[in-house]
Coordinates of N, CA and C in Angstrom, one line a residue:
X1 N 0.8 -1.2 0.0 CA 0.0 0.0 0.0 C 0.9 1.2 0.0
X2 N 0.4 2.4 -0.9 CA 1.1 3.3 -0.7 C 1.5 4.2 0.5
X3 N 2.0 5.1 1.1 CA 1.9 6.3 1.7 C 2.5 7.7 1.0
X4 N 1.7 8.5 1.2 CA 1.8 10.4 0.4 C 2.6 10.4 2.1
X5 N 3.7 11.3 1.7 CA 4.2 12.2 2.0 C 4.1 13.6 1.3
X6 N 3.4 14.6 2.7 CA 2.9 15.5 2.2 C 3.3 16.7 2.9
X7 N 3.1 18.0 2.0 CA 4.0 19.2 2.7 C 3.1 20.1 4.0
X8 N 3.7 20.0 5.0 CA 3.1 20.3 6.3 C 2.3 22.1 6.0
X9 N 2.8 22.5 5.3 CA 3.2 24.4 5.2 C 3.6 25.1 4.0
X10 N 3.1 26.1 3.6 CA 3.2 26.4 2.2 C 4.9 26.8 2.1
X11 N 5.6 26.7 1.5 CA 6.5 27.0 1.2 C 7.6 26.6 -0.4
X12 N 9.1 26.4 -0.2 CA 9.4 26.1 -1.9 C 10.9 25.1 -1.3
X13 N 10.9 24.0 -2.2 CA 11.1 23.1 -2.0 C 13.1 23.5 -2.1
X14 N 13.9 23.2 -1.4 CA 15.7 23.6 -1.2 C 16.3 22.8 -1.8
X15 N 16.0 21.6 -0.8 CA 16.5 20.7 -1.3 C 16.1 19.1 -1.5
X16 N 16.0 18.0 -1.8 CA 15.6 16.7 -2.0 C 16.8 15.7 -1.7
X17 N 16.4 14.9 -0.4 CA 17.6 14.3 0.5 C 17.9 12.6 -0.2
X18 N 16.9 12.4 -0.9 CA 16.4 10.9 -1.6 C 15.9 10.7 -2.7
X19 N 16.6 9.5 -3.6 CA 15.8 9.6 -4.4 C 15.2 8.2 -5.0
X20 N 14.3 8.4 -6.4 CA 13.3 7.0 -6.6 C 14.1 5.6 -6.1
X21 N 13.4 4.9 -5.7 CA 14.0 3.4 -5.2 C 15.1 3.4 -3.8
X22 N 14.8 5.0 -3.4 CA 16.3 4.8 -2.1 C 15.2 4.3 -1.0
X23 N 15.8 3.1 -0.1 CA 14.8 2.7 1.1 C 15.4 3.3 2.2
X24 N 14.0 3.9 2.6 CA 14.2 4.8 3.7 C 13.3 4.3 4.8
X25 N 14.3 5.4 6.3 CA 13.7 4.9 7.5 C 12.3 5.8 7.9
X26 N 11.8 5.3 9.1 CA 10.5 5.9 9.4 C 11.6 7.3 10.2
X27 N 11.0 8.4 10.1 CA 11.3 9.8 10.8 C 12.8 10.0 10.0
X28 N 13.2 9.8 8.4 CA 14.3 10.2 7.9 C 14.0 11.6 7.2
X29 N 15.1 12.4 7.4 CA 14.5 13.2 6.5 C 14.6 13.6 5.2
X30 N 13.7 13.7 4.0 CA 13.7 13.4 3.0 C 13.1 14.9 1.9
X31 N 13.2 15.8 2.6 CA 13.0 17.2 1.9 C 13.2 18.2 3.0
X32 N 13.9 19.3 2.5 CA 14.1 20.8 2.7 C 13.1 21.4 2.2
X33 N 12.2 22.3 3.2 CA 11.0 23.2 2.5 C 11.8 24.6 3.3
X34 N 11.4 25.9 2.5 CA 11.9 27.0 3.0 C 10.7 27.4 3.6
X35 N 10.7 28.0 4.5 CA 9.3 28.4 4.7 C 9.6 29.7 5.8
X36 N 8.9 30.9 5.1 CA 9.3 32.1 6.2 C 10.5 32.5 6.6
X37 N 11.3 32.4 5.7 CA 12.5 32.5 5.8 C 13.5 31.2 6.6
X38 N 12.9 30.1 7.1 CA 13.4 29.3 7.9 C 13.1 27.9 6.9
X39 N 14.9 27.2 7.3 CA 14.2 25.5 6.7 C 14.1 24.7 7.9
X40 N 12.8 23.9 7.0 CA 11.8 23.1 7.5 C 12.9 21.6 7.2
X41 N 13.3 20.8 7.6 CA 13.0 19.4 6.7 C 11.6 18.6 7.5
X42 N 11.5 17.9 6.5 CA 10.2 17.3 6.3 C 10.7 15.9 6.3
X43 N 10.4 15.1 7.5 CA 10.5 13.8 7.9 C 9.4 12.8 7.4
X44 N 10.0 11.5 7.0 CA 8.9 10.7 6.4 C 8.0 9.5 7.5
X45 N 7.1 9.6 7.3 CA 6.1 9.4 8.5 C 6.5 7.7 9.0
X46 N 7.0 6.7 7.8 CA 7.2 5.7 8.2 C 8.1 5.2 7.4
X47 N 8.8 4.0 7.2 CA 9.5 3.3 6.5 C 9.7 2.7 5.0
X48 N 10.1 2.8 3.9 CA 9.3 2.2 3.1 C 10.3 3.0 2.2
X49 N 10.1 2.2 0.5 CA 11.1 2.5 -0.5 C 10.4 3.9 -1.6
X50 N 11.4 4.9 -1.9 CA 10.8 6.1 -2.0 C 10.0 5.6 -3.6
X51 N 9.3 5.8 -4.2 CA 8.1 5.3 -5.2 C 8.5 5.9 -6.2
X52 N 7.9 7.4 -5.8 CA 7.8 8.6 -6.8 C 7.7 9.7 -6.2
X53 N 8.8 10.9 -6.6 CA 8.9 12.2 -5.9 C 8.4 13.1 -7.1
X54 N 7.6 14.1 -6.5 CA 6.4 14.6 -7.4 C 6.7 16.1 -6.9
X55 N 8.1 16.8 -7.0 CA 8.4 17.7 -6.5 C 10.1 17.8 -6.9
X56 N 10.8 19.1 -6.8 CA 11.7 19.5 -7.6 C 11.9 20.8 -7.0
X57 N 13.5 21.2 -6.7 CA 14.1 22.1 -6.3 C 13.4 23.3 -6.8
X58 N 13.3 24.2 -5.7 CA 12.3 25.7 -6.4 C 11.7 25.5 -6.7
X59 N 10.7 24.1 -6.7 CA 9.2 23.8 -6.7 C 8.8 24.8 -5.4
X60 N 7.7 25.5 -5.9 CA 6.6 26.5 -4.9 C 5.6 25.1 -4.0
X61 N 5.4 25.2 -3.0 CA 4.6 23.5 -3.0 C 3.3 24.4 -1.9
X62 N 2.3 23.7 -2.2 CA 0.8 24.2 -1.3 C 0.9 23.6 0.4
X63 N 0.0 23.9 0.9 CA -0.3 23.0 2.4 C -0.5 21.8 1.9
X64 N -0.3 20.1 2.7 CA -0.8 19.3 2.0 C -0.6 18.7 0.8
X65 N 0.1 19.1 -0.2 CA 0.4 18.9 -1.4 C 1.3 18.1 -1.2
X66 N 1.0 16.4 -2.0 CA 2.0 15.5 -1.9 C 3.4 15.8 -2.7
X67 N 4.6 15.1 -1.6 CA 5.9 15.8 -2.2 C 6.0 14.2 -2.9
X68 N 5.9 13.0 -2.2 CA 6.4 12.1 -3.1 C 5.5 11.1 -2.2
X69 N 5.7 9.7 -3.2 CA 4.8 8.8 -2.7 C 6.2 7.5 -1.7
X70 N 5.4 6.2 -1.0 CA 6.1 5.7 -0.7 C 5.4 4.0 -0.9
X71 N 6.4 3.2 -1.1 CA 5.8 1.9 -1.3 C 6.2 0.8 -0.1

């Protein structure tokens, strides 16, 4: 089953710590969001091999808006 990893806060994406097929841990962190002048990283909620990342450096990203999927 899948899991969305999703952007907590509006903000634009810095950096990207992983990429398709890297297996990662539960609470790794796997994106740099800028947000209000401060970076965020954005930890992945559980375990599992990265799918598909649906987001890109200087990507602008919404509340909510999935950054990448997990399998």
């Amino acid at each position: 089953m899948s899991k969305e990893i999703v952007a907590p806060m509006p903000g634009t994406v810095i950096n990207i710590l992983v990429n398709v097929g890297d297996e990662i841990l539960e609470y790794q962190e796997v994106v740099i969001l800028e947000a209000m002048k401060m970076e965020n990283a954005i930890p992945s909620p559980e375990a599992g091999t990265v799918k598909e990342i649906n987001v890109q450096v200087d990507d602008k990203v919404a509340t909510n808006q999935v950054l990448m999927v997990l399998e």
